[in-house]
Amino acid sequence: MNTWKNKAFIALTLYGIALGATVVAAAGPKEPVKTAPVKPEPGSPGDTLTPVDARMAYLVYKLLDKDGKIIGADLKRGAKSFYQNCRPCHGEDGMRINFNPGGQPEYIGIRARKDLPTFWYQMNFGDEDRKMEAYIDEIPVDEMRDIAAYAQTLP
Ligand code: HEC
């Protein structure tokens, strides 16, 4: 399969979600429906992606190789940052929280390998219902890349 095309496809899908959200928001009682804007280059001045879409697009465009692994990370820094930020709840080896209590145990490492976009989303934006914090305003994006790469090495 052509990876570049896959990434472009995912990015376009994300963009479609962003557009959908814009149209839904615009369709509220006060605002008339707006026409969809033309897609700008990611990071260009005209880029109006939401923070969520911009962060997810960054992952897809810049950080993932064709096997869904993070590229260009500093694993040592990732280990240190994981230790500082994530260990208190997830444990040093990431095995304190089991995400699949009903069946075969699944820890943060497995999740990071199997489904990095979800991992990335959860780390950036958290999950209020499950008491997982959002780190987008706490940890610089390069350091998050390192944490994600390190998490992929955990059990
Ligand atoms: C204050 C405690 C706490 C800290 C600190 C914390 N987490 Fe979490 N995290 C949680 C809880 C609680 C959940 C949800 C557990 C559940 O649903 O069983 C969670 C869920 C997650 C998930 C969702 C996994 C999935 O597939 O559903 C990811 C990914 C995650 N955390 C990553 C991180 C990373 C990376 C860090 C460090 C930057 C971190 N967490 C720091 C408590 C924490």
Short mmCIF file of N, CA and C and ligand atoms in Angstrom, two decimals:
data_model
loop_
_atom_site.label_atom_id
_atom_site.label_comp_id
_atom_site.label_asym_id
_atom_site.label_seq_id
_atom_site.Cartn_x
_atom_site.Cartn_y
_atom_site.Cartn_z
N MET A 1 0.84 -1.21 0.00
CA MET A 1 0.00 0.00 0.00
C MET A 1 0.87 1.25 0.00
N ASN A 2 0.35 2.26 -0.60
CA ASN A 2 1.10 3.51 -0.68
C ASN A 2 0.87 4.34 0.59
N THR A 3 1.93 4.45 1.42
CA THR A 3 1.80 5.09 2.73
C THR A 3 1.45 6.55 2.61
N TRP A 4 2.12 7.19 1.65
CA TRP A 4 1.87 8.61 1.50
C TRP A 4 0.39 8.86 1.24
N LYS A 5 -0.15 8.01 0.38
CA LYS A 5 -1.57 8.16 0.06
C LYS A 5 -2.43 7.89 1.28
N ASN A 6 -2.01 6.86 2.07
CA ASN A 6 -2.76 6.55 3.30
C ASN A 6 -2.79 7.75 4.22
N LYS A 7 -1.60 8.36 4.40
CA LYS A 7 -1.51 9.50 5.31
C LYS A 7 -2.37 10.65 4.79
N ALA A 8 -2.27 10.87 3.50
CA ALA A 8 -3.07 11.94 2.92
C ALA A 8 -4.54 11.65 3.13
N PHE A 9 -4.89 10.37 2.98
CA PHE A 9 -6.28 9.99 3.15
C PHE A 9 -6.74 10.26 4.58
N ILE A 10 -5.92 9.85 5.55
CA ILE A 10 -6.28 10.06 6.96
C ILE A 10 -6.38 11.56 7.24
N ALA A 11 -5.41 12.31 6.71
CA ALA A 11 -5.43 13.76 6.95
C ALA A 11 -6.70 14.37 6.37
N LEU A 12 -7.04 13.90 5.16
CA LEU A 12 -8.26 14.42 4.53
C LEU A 12 -9.49 14.04 5.33
N THR A 13 -9.47 12.82 5.89
CA THR A 13 -10.60 12.39 6.72
C THR A 13 -10.72 13.30 7.93
N LEU A 14 -9.56 13.56 8.58
CA LEU A 14 -9.57 14.46 9.74
C LEU A 14 -10.10 15.82 9.34
N TYR A 15 -9.66 16.25 8.17
CA TYR A 15 -10.11 17.56 7.70
C TYR A 15 -11.62 17.55 7.47
N GLY A 16 -12.09 16.43 6.96
CA GLY A 16 -13.53 16.28 6.75
C GLY A 16 -14.29 16.39 8.05
N ILE A 17 -13.73 15.79 9.11
CA ILE A 17 -14.38 15.88 10.42
C ILE A 17 -14.40 17.34 10.87
N ALA A 18 -13.27 18.03 10.64
CA ALA A 18 -13.18 19.44 11.04
C ALA A 18 -14.24 20.25 10.30
N LEU A 19 -14.35 19.99 9.01
CA LEU A 19 -15.33 20.70 8.19
C LEU A 19 -16.73 20.43 8.70
N GLY A 20 -16.98 19.13 8.99
CA GLY A 20 -18.29 18.74 9.50
C GLY A 20 -18.62 19.52 10.76
N ALA A 21 -17.62 19.60 11.68
CA ALA A 21 -17.84 20.30 12.94
C ALA A 21 -18.13 21.77 12.68
N THR A 22 -17.40 22.35 11.71
CA THR A 22 -17.61 23.77 11.39
C THR A 22 -19.03 24.00 10.88
N VAL A 23 -19.44 23.10 9.99
CA VAL A 23 -20.77 23.26 9.40
C VAL A 23 -21.84 23.08 10.47
N VAL A 24 -21.67 22.07 11.35
CA VAL A 24 -22.64 21.83 12.42
C VAL A 24 -22.70 23.05 13.32
N ALA A 25 -21.50 23.60 13.68
CA ALA A 25 -21.46 24.77 14.55
C ALA A 25 -22.15 25.94 13.87
N ALA A 26 -21.89 26.08 12.57
CA ALA A 26 -22.43 27.20 11.82
C ALA A 26 -23.95 27.05 11.64
N ALA A 27 -24.43 25.82 11.75
CA ALA A 27 -25.84 25.57 11.49
C ALA A 27 -26.72 25.83 12.73
N GLY A 28 -26.09 26.29 13.81
CA GLY A 28 -26.85 26.62 15.02
C GLY A 28 -27.91 27.66 14.72
N PRO A 29 -28.79 27.92 15.69
CA PRO A 29 -29.95 28.79 15.45
C PRO A 29 -29.57 30.21 15.03
N LYS A 30 -28.44 30.76 15.56
CA LYS A 30 -28.13 32.16 15.28
C LYS A 30 -27.42 32.37 13.95
N GLU A 31 -26.53 31.42 13.63
CA GLU A 31 -25.66 31.63 12.46
C GLU A 31 -26.26 30.99 11.22
N PRO A 32 -26.17 31.66 10.08
CA PRO A 32 -26.54 30.99 8.83
C PRO A 32 -25.45 29.96 8.47
N VAL A 33 -25.81 28.95 7.66
CA VAL A 33 -24.82 27.96 7.24
C VAL A 33 -23.77 28.62 6.35
N LYS A 34 -22.49 28.34 6.66
CA LYS A 34 -21.42 28.94 5.85
C LYS A 34 -20.95 27.93 4.82
N THR A 35 -20.40 28.45 3.74
CA THR A 35 -19.83 27.53 2.76
C THR A 35 -18.48 27.05 3.27
N ALA A 36 -18.09 25.83 2.86
CA ALA A 36 -16.84 25.25 3.34
C ALA A 36 -15.65 26.00 2.76
N PRO A 37 -14.64 26.28 3.59
CA PRO A 37 -13.44 26.94 3.08
C PRO A 37 -12.58 25.97 2.27
N VAL A 38 -11.72 26.52 1.44
CA VAL A 38 -10.78 25.68 0.69
C VAL A 38 -9.69 25.22 1.65
N LYS A 39 -9.22 23.97 1.47
CA LYS A 39 -8.24 23.42 2.41
C LYS A 39 -6.88 24.13 2.31
N PRO A 40 -6.41 24.72 3.42
CA PRO A 40 -5.09 25.36 3.39
C PRO A 40 -3.99 24.34 3.69
N GLU A 41 -2.75 24.67 3.39
CA GLU A 41 -1.62 23.83 3.77
C GLU A 41 -1.52 23.79 5.29
N PRO A 42 -1.24 22.58 5.87
CA PRO A 42 -1.07 22.54 7.32
C PRO A 42 0.03 23.51 7.76
N GLY A 43 -0.25 24.31 8.76
CA GLY A 43 0.74 25.24 9.28
C GLY A 43 0.80 26.57 8.55
N SER A 44 0.10 26.71 7.43
CA SER A 44 0.11 27.97 6.69
C SER A 44 -0.78 28.98 7.40
N PRO A 45 -0.62 30.28 7.07
CA PRO A 45 -1.42 31.30 7.75
C PRO A 45 -2.93 31.06 7.60
N GLY A 46 -3.32 30.43 6.50
CA GLY A 46 -4.75 30.20 6.30
C GLY A 46 -5.27 28.94 6.97
N ASP A 47 -4.40 28.25 7.68
CA ASP A 47 -4.78 26.98 8.30
C ASP A 47 -5.73 27.24 9.46
N THR A 48 -6.96 26.78 9.31
CA THR A 48 -7.96 27.03 10.34
C THR A 48 -8.38 25.75 11.04
N LEU A 49 -7.54 24.74 10.99
CA LEU A 49 -7.88 23.51 11.70
C LEU A 49 -8.06 23.80 13.18
N THR A 50 -8.93 23.04 13.81
CA THR A 50 -9.08 23.16 15.26
C THR A 50 -7.81 22.62 15.91
N PRO A 51 -7.55 22.95 17.17
CA PRO A 51 -6.37 22.41 17.85
C PRO A 51 -6.31 20.88 17.79
N VAL A 52 -7.46 20.24 17.93
CA VAL A 52 -7.48 18.77 17.88
C VAL A 52 -7.03 18.29 16.51
N ASP A 53 -7.62 18.84 15.46
CA ASP A 53 -7.28 18.38 14.12
C ASP A 53 -5.83 18.71 13.77
N ALA A 54 -5.37 19.89 14.19
CA ALA A 54 -3.99 20.26 13.91
C ALA A 54 -3.03 19.28 14.60
N ARG A 55 -3.33 18.93 15.84
CA ARG A 55 -2.46 18.01 16.57
C ARG A 55 -2.47 16.60 15.94
N MET A 56 -3.66 16.16 15.54
CA MET A 56 -3.77 14.83 14.95
C MET A 56 -3.10 14.80 13.58
N ALA A 57 -3.28 15.88 12.82
CA ALA A 57 -2.65 15.95 11.50
C ALA A 57 -1.13 15.97 11.65
N TYR A 58 -0.64 16.66 12.65
CA TYR A 58 0.81 16.69 12.89
C TYR A 58 1.34 15.28 13.13
N LEU A 59 0.63 14.52 13.93
CA LEU A 59 1.03 13.13 14.18
C LEU A 59 1.11 12.36 12.87
N VAL A 60 0.03 12.46 12.10
CA VAL A 60 -0.06 11.66 10.88
C VAL A 60 0.96 12.10 9.83
N TYR A 61 1.11 13.41 9.68
CA TYR A 61 2.01 13.93 8.64
C TYR A 61 3.48 13.79 9.00
N LYS A 62 3.79 14.05 10.27
CA LYS A 62 5.20 14.26 10.63
C LYS A 62 5.81 13.15 11.47
N LEU A 63 5.00 12.43 12.23
CA LEU A 63 5.61 11.57 13.25
C LEU A 63 5.51 10.08 12.98
N LEU A 64 4.60 9.65 12.12
CA LEU A 64 4.40 8.21 11.98
C LEU A 64 5.11 7.64 10.76
N ASP A 65 5.75 6.48 10.95
CA ASP A 65 6.25 5.77 9.78
C ASP A 65 5.15 4.84 9.26
N LYS A 66 5.49 4.04 8.25
CA LYS A 66 4.44 3.26 7.59
C LYS A 66 3.90 2.15 8.49
N ASP A 67 4.62 1.81 9.57
CA ASP A 67 4.13 0.78 10.48
C ASP A 67 3.44 1.37 11.71
N GLY A 68 3.20 2.67 11.69
CA GLY A 68 2.54 3.29 12.83
C GLY A 68 3.47 3.52 14.00
N LYS A 69 4.79 3.50 13.73
CA LYS A 69 5.76 3.77 14.79
C LYS A 69 6.22 5.24 14.69
N ILE A 70 6.55 5.81 15.87
CA ILE A 70 7.04 7.19 15.91
C ILE A 70 8.46 7.25 15.36
N ILE A 71 8.72 8.25 14.53
CA ILE A 71 10.07 8.43 14.01
C ILE A 71 10.73 9.67 14.61
N GLY A 72 12.06 9.64 14.69
CA GLY A 72 12.84 10.81 15.11
C GLY A 72 12.72 11.16 16.57
N ALA A 73 12.43 10.17 17.43
CA ALA A 73 12.24 10.49 18.84
C ALA A 73 13.53 10.29 19.65
N ASP A 74 13.60 10.99 20.76
CA ASP A 74 14.68 10.81 21.72
C ASP A 74 14.12 9.94 22.86
N LEU A 75 14.44 8.65 22.79
CA LEU A 75 13.83 7.69 23.72
C LEU A 75 14.25 7.95 25.16
N LYS A 76 15.48 8.42 25.32
CA LYS A 76 15.97 8.66 26.67
C LYS A 76 15.16 9.80 27.33
N ARG A 77 14.94 10.84 26.53
CA ARG A 77 14.15 11.94 27.06
C ARG A 77 12.70 11.49 27.29
N GLY A 78 12.21 10.62 26.38
CA GLY A 78 10.87 10.09 26.54
C GLY A 78 10.72 9.31 27.83
N ALA A 79 11.74 8.49 28.15
CA ALA A 79 11.71 7.70 29.37
C ALA A 79 11.66 8.61 30.59
N LYS A 80 12.47 9.65 30.55
CA LYS A 80 12.54 10.59 31.67
C LYS A 80 11.20 11.31 31.86
N SER A 81 10.64 11.75 30.75
CA SER A 81 9.40 12.49 30.82
C SER A 81 8.23 11.58 31.24
N PHE A 82 8.26 10.34 30.73
CA PHE A 82 7.24 9.38 31.14
C PHE A 82 7.32 9.17 32.65
N TYR A 83 8.56 9.03 33.12
CA TYR A 83 8.77 8.81 34.54
C TYR A 83 8.20 9.96 35.36
N GLN A 84 8.46 11.19 34.90
CA GLN A 84 8.00 12.36 35.63
C GLN A 84 6.50 12.56 35.54
N ASN A 85 5.94 12.37 34.35
CA ASN A 85 4.55 12.78 34.13
C ASN A 85 3.53 11.64 34.19
N CYS A 86 3.90 10.46 33.78
CA CYS A 86 2.91 9.40 33.59
C CYS A 86 3.01 8.29 34.65
N ARG A 87 4.23 8.06 35.13
CA ARG A 87 4.45 6.97 36.09
C ARG A 87 3.55 7.06 37.32
N PRO A 88 3.29 8.28 37.88
CA PRO A 88 2.49 8.32 39.10
C PRO A 88 1.18 7.54 38.97
N CYS A 89 0.58 7.52 37.83
CA CYS A 89 -0.68 6.78 37.66
C CYS A 89 -0.48 5.48 36.88
N HIS A 90 0.27 5.56 35.80
CA HIS A 90 0.37 4.38 34.92
C HIS A 90 1.44 3.39 35.37
N GLY A 91 2.29 3.80 36.34
CA GLY A 91 3.35 2.91 36.81
C GLY A 91 4.60 3.05 35.96
N GLU A 92 5.73 2.70 36.55
CA GLU A 92 7.01 2.88 35.86
C GLU A 92 7.06 2.10 34.53
N ASP A 93 6.50 0.91 34.52
CA ASP A 93 6.48 0.11 33.29
C ASP A 93 5.15 0.26 32.54
N GLY A 94 4.33 1.20 32.99
CA GLY A 94 3.05 1.45 32.32
C GLY A 94 2.00 0.40 32.61
N MET A 95 2.27 -0.48 33.59
CA MET A 95 1.37 -1.61 33.80
C MET A 95 0.46 -1.45 35.02
N ARG A 96 0.39 -0.26 35.57
CA ARG A 96 -0.48 -0.10 36.73
C ARG A 96 -1.94 0.00 36.33
N ILE A 97 -2.20 0.59 35.16
CA ILE A 97 -3.60 0.68 34.70
C ILE A 97 -3.81 -0.31 33.55
N ASN A 98 -4.76 -1.20 33.77
CA ASN A 98 -5.13 -2.17 32.73
C ASN A 98 -6.37 -1.64 32.01
N PHE A 99 -6.24 -1.42 30.70
CA PHE A 99 -7.35 -0.83 29.95
C PHE A 99 -8.37 -1.85 29.49
N ASN A 100 -8.10 -3.10 29.77
CA ASN A 100 -9.05 -4.13 29.34
C ASN A 100 -9.30 -5.12 30.47
N PRO A 101 -9.91 -4.60 31.57
CA PRO A 101 -10.04 -5.43 32.77
C PRO A 101 -10.86 -6.70 32.53
N GLY A 102 -11.75 -6.69 31.55
CA GLY A 102 -12.61 -7.85 31.32
C GLY A 102 -11.94 -9.01 30.60
N GLY A 103 -10.80 -8.73 29.93
CA GLY A 103 -10.19 -9.79 29.12
C GLY A 103 -8.69 -9.80 29.22
N GLN A 104 -8.04 -10.11 28.11
CA GLN A 104 -6.57 -10.08 28.02
C GLN A 104 -6.07 -8.69 28.44
N PRO A 105 -5.23 -8.59 29.51
CA PRO A 105 -4.80 -7.27 29.98
C PRO A 105 -4.14 -6.44 28.87
N GLU A 106 -4.47 -5.16 28.85
CA GLU A 106 -3.84 -4.24 27.89
C GLU A 106 -3.36 -3.02 28.64
N TYR A 107 -2.07 -2.75 28.50
CA TYR A 107 -1.47 -1.61 29.18
C TYR A 107 -1.14 -0.53 28.17
N ILE A 108 -0.58 0.57 28.73
CA ILE A 108 -0.34 1.74 27.90
C ILE A 108 0.60 1.42 26.72
N GLY A 109 1.57 0.50 26.95
CA GLY A 109 2.52 0.14 25.89
C GLY A 109 1.83 -0.53 24.71
N ILE A 110 0.95 -1.46 25.03
CA ILE A 110 0.21 -2.16 23.97
C ILE A 110 -0.65 -1.17 23.20
N ARG A 111 -1.31 -0.28 23.94
CA ARG A 111 -2.17 0.71 23.29
C ARG A 111 -1.35 1.62 22.37
N ALA A 112 -0.15 2.00 22.84
CA ALA A 112 0.69 2.90 22.04
C ALA A 112 1.16 2.22 20.76
N ARG A 113 1.34 0.91 20.81
CA ARG A 113 1.77 0.19 19.60
C ARG A 113 0.59 -0.09 18.67
N LYS A 114 -0.54 -0.48 19.26
CA LYS A 114 -1.68 -0.90 18.44
C LYS A 114 -2.44 0.26 17.83
N ASP A 115 -2.52 1.36 18.58
CA ASP A 115 -3.40 2.46 18.15
C ASP A 115 -2.81 3.78 18.62
N LEU A 116 -1.75 4.19 17.96
CA LEU A 116 -1.07 5.41 18.39
C LEU A 116 -1.95 6.66 18.27
N PRO A 117 -2.77 6.80 17.22
CA PRO A 117 -3.61 8.01 17.17
C PRO A 117 -4.48 8.18 18.42
N THR A 118 -5.04 7.09 18.93
CA THR A 118 -5.85 7.19 20.15
C THR A 118 -4.97 7.56 21.34
N PHE A 119 -3.82 6.92 21.42
CA PHE A 119 -2.86 7.26 22.48
C PHE A 119 -2.54 8.75 22.42
N TRP A 120 -2.21 9.22 21.24
CA TRP A 120 -1.82 10.61 21.03
C TRP A 120 -2.95 11.56 21.41
N TYR A 121 -4.16 11.18 21.00
CA TYR A 121 -5.32 12.01 21.34
C TYR A 121 -5.50 12.09 22.85
N GLN A 122 -5.44 10.93 23.50
CA GLN A 122 -5.67 10.89 24.95
C GLN A 122 -4.61 11.68 25.70
N MET A 123 -3.35 11.55 25.26
CA MET A 123 -2.27 12.27 25.93
C MET A 123 -2.46 13.79 25.75
N ASN A 124 -2.84 14.21 24.57
CA ASN A 124 -2.99 15.64 24.30
C ASN A 124 -4.25 16.23 24.94
N PHE A 125 -5.34 15.51 24.79
CA PHE A 125 -6.62 16.13 25.14
C PHE A 125 -7.32 15.47 26.32
N GLY A 126 -6.76 14.39 26.83
CA GLY A 126 -7.29 13.78 28.02
C GLY A 126 -8.66 13.16 27.83
N ASP A 127 -9.23 12.74 28.94
CA ASP A 127 -10.54 12.10 28.91
C ASP A 127 -11.16 12.36 30.28
N GLU A 128 -11.99 13.41 30.32
CA GLU A 128 -12.54 13.84 31.61
C GLU A 128 -13.28 12.72 32.31
N ASP A 129 -14.08 11.98 31.55
CA ASP A 129 -14.89 10.92 32.15
C ASP A 129 -14.03 9.86 32.81
N ARG A 130 -12.84 9.63 32.24
CA ARG A 130 -12.00 8.54 32.77
C ARG A 130 -10.89 9.09 33.66
N LYS A 131 -10.92 10.40 33.92
CA LYS A 131 -9.93 11.03 34.81
C LYS A 131 -8.51 10.95 34.24
N MET A 132 -8.40 11.04 32.94
CA MET A 132 -7.10 11.17 32.31
C MET A 132 -6.92 12.64 31.93
N GLU A 133 -5.79 13.21 32.38
CA GLU A 133 -5.51 14.64 32.18
C GLU A 133 -5.17 14.96 30.72
N ALA A 134 -5.38 16.23 30.33
CA ALA A 134 -4.93 16.72 29.02
C ALA A 134 -3.56 17.36 29.20
N TYR A 135 -2.63 17.02 28.30
CA TYR A 135 -1.26 17.53 28.44
C TYR A 135 -0.88 18.54 27.38
N ILE A 136 -1.82 18.92 26.54
CA ILE A 136 -1.45 19.79 25.42
C ILE A 136 -0.86 21.12 25.88
N ASP A 137 -1.29 21.61 27.03
CA ASP A 137 -0.75 22.88 27.54
C ASP A 137 0.38 22.67 28.55
N GLU A 138 0.70 21.43 28.83
CA GLU A 138 1.71 21.13 29.85
C GLU A 138 3.04 20.69 29.23
N ILE A 139 2.97 19.86 28.21
CA ILE A 139 4.18 19.23 27.68
C ILE A 139 4.38 19.67 26.23
N PRO A 140 5.58 20.18 25.90
CA PRO A 140 5.84 20.59 24.50
C PRO A 140 5.68 19.40 23.55
N VAL A 141 5.32 19.69 22.31
CA VAL A 141 4.96 18.62 21.38
C VAL A 141 6.13 17.66 21.10
N ASP A 142 7.36 18.19 21.06
CA ASP A 142 8.52 17.32 20.83
C ASP A 142 8.70 16.32 21.97
N GLU A 143 8.41 16.79 23.16
CA GLU A 143 8.54 15.90 24.32
C GLU A 143 7.42 14.86 24.30
N MET A 144 6.25 15.25 23.83
CA MET A 144 5.17 14.27 23.70
C MET A 144 5.53 13.19 22.68
N ARG A 145 6.17 13.62 21.59
CA ARG A 145 6.64 12.66 20.60
C ARG A 145 7.56 11.63 21.28
N ASP A 146 8.47 12.11 22.14
CA ASP A 146 9.40 11.22 22.82
C ASP A 146 8.67 10.28 23.78
N ILE A 147 7.69 10.83 24.49
CA ILE A 147 6.91 9.99 25.41
C ILE A 147 6.18 8.90 24.63
N ALA A 148 5.57 9.30 23.52
CA ALA A 148 4.82 8.32 22.71
C ALA A 148 5.74 7.22 22.20
N ALA A 149 6.93 7.61 21.73
CA ALA A 149 7.88 6.61 21.23
C ALA A 149 8.33 5.69 22.37
N TYR A 150 8.57 6.27 23.52
CA TYR A 150 8.99 5.46 24.66
C TYR A 150 7.85 4.52 25.07
N ALA A 151 6.63 5.04 25.09
CA ALA A 151 5.48 4.21 25.46
C ALA A 151 5.35 3.00 24.54
N GLN A 152 5.76 3.17 23.28
CA GLN A 152 5.67 2.04 22.34
C GLN A 152 6.65 0.93 22.70
N THR A 153 7.61 1.22 23.58
CA THR A 153 8.59 0.19 23.98
C THR A 153 8.14 -0.51 25.27
N LEU A 154 7.06 -0.05 25.88
CA LEU A 154 6.63 -0.63 27.16
C LEU A 154 5.81 -1.90 26.94
N PRO A 155 5.72 -2.74 27.99
CA PRO A 155 4.97 -3.99 27.83
C PRO A 155 3.48 -3.78 27.53
C1 HEC B 1 -3.42 11.47 37.50
C2 HEC B 1 -3.26 10.15 36.95
C3 HEC B 1 -2.75 10.03 35.52
C4 HEC B 1 -1.62 10.56 34.97
C5 HEC B 1 -0.57 11.41 35.66
C6 HEC B 1 -1.58 10.11 33.60
N1 HEC B 1 -2.66 9.34 33.32
FE1 HEC B 1 -3.14 8.50 31.54
N2 HEC B 1 -4.86 7.76 32.32
C7 HEC B 1 -5.23 7.89 33.62
C8 HEC B 1 -6.52 7.24 33.82
C9 HEC B 1 -7.29 7.15 35.14
C10 HEC B 1 -6.89 6.72 32.56
C11 HEC B 1 -8.16 5.94 32.21
C12 HEC B 1 -8.05 4.56 32.76
C13 HEC B 1 -9.21 3.68 32.40
O1 HEC B 1 -10.08 4.07 31.64
O2 HEC B 1 -9.23 2.55 32.90
C14 HEC B 1 -5.81 7.08 31.64
C15 HEC B 1 -5.83 6.75 30.31
C16 HEC B 1 -4.78 7.02 29.46
C17 HEC B 1 -4.77 6.66 28.07
C18 HEC B 1 -5.89 5.97 27.31
C19 HEC B 1 -5.49 4.60 26.89
C20 HEC B 1 -6.56 3.91 26.07
O3 HEC B 1 -6.19 3.28 25.07
O4 HEC B 1 -7.74 4.00 26.40
C21 HEC B 1 -3.57 7.06 27.57
C22 HEC B 1 -3.07 6.92 26.16
C23 HEC B 1 -2.85 7.69 28.64
N3 HEC B 1 -3.61 7.65 29.79
C24 HEC B 1 -1.58 8.22 28.52
C25 HEC B 1 -0.94 8.93 29.52
C26 HEC B 1 0.35 9.55 29.35
C27 HEC B 1 1.19 9.47 28.10
C28 HEC B 1 0.64 10.18 30.51
C29 HEC B 1 1.84 11.04 30.83
C30 HEC B 1 2.09 12.14 29.93
C31 HEC B 1 -0.48 9.95 31.42
N4 HEC B 1 -1.40 9.18 30.78
C32 HEC B 1 -0.58 10.43 32.72
C33 HEC B 1 -4.57 8.54 34.63
C34 HEC B 1 -3.40 9.26 34.47
#
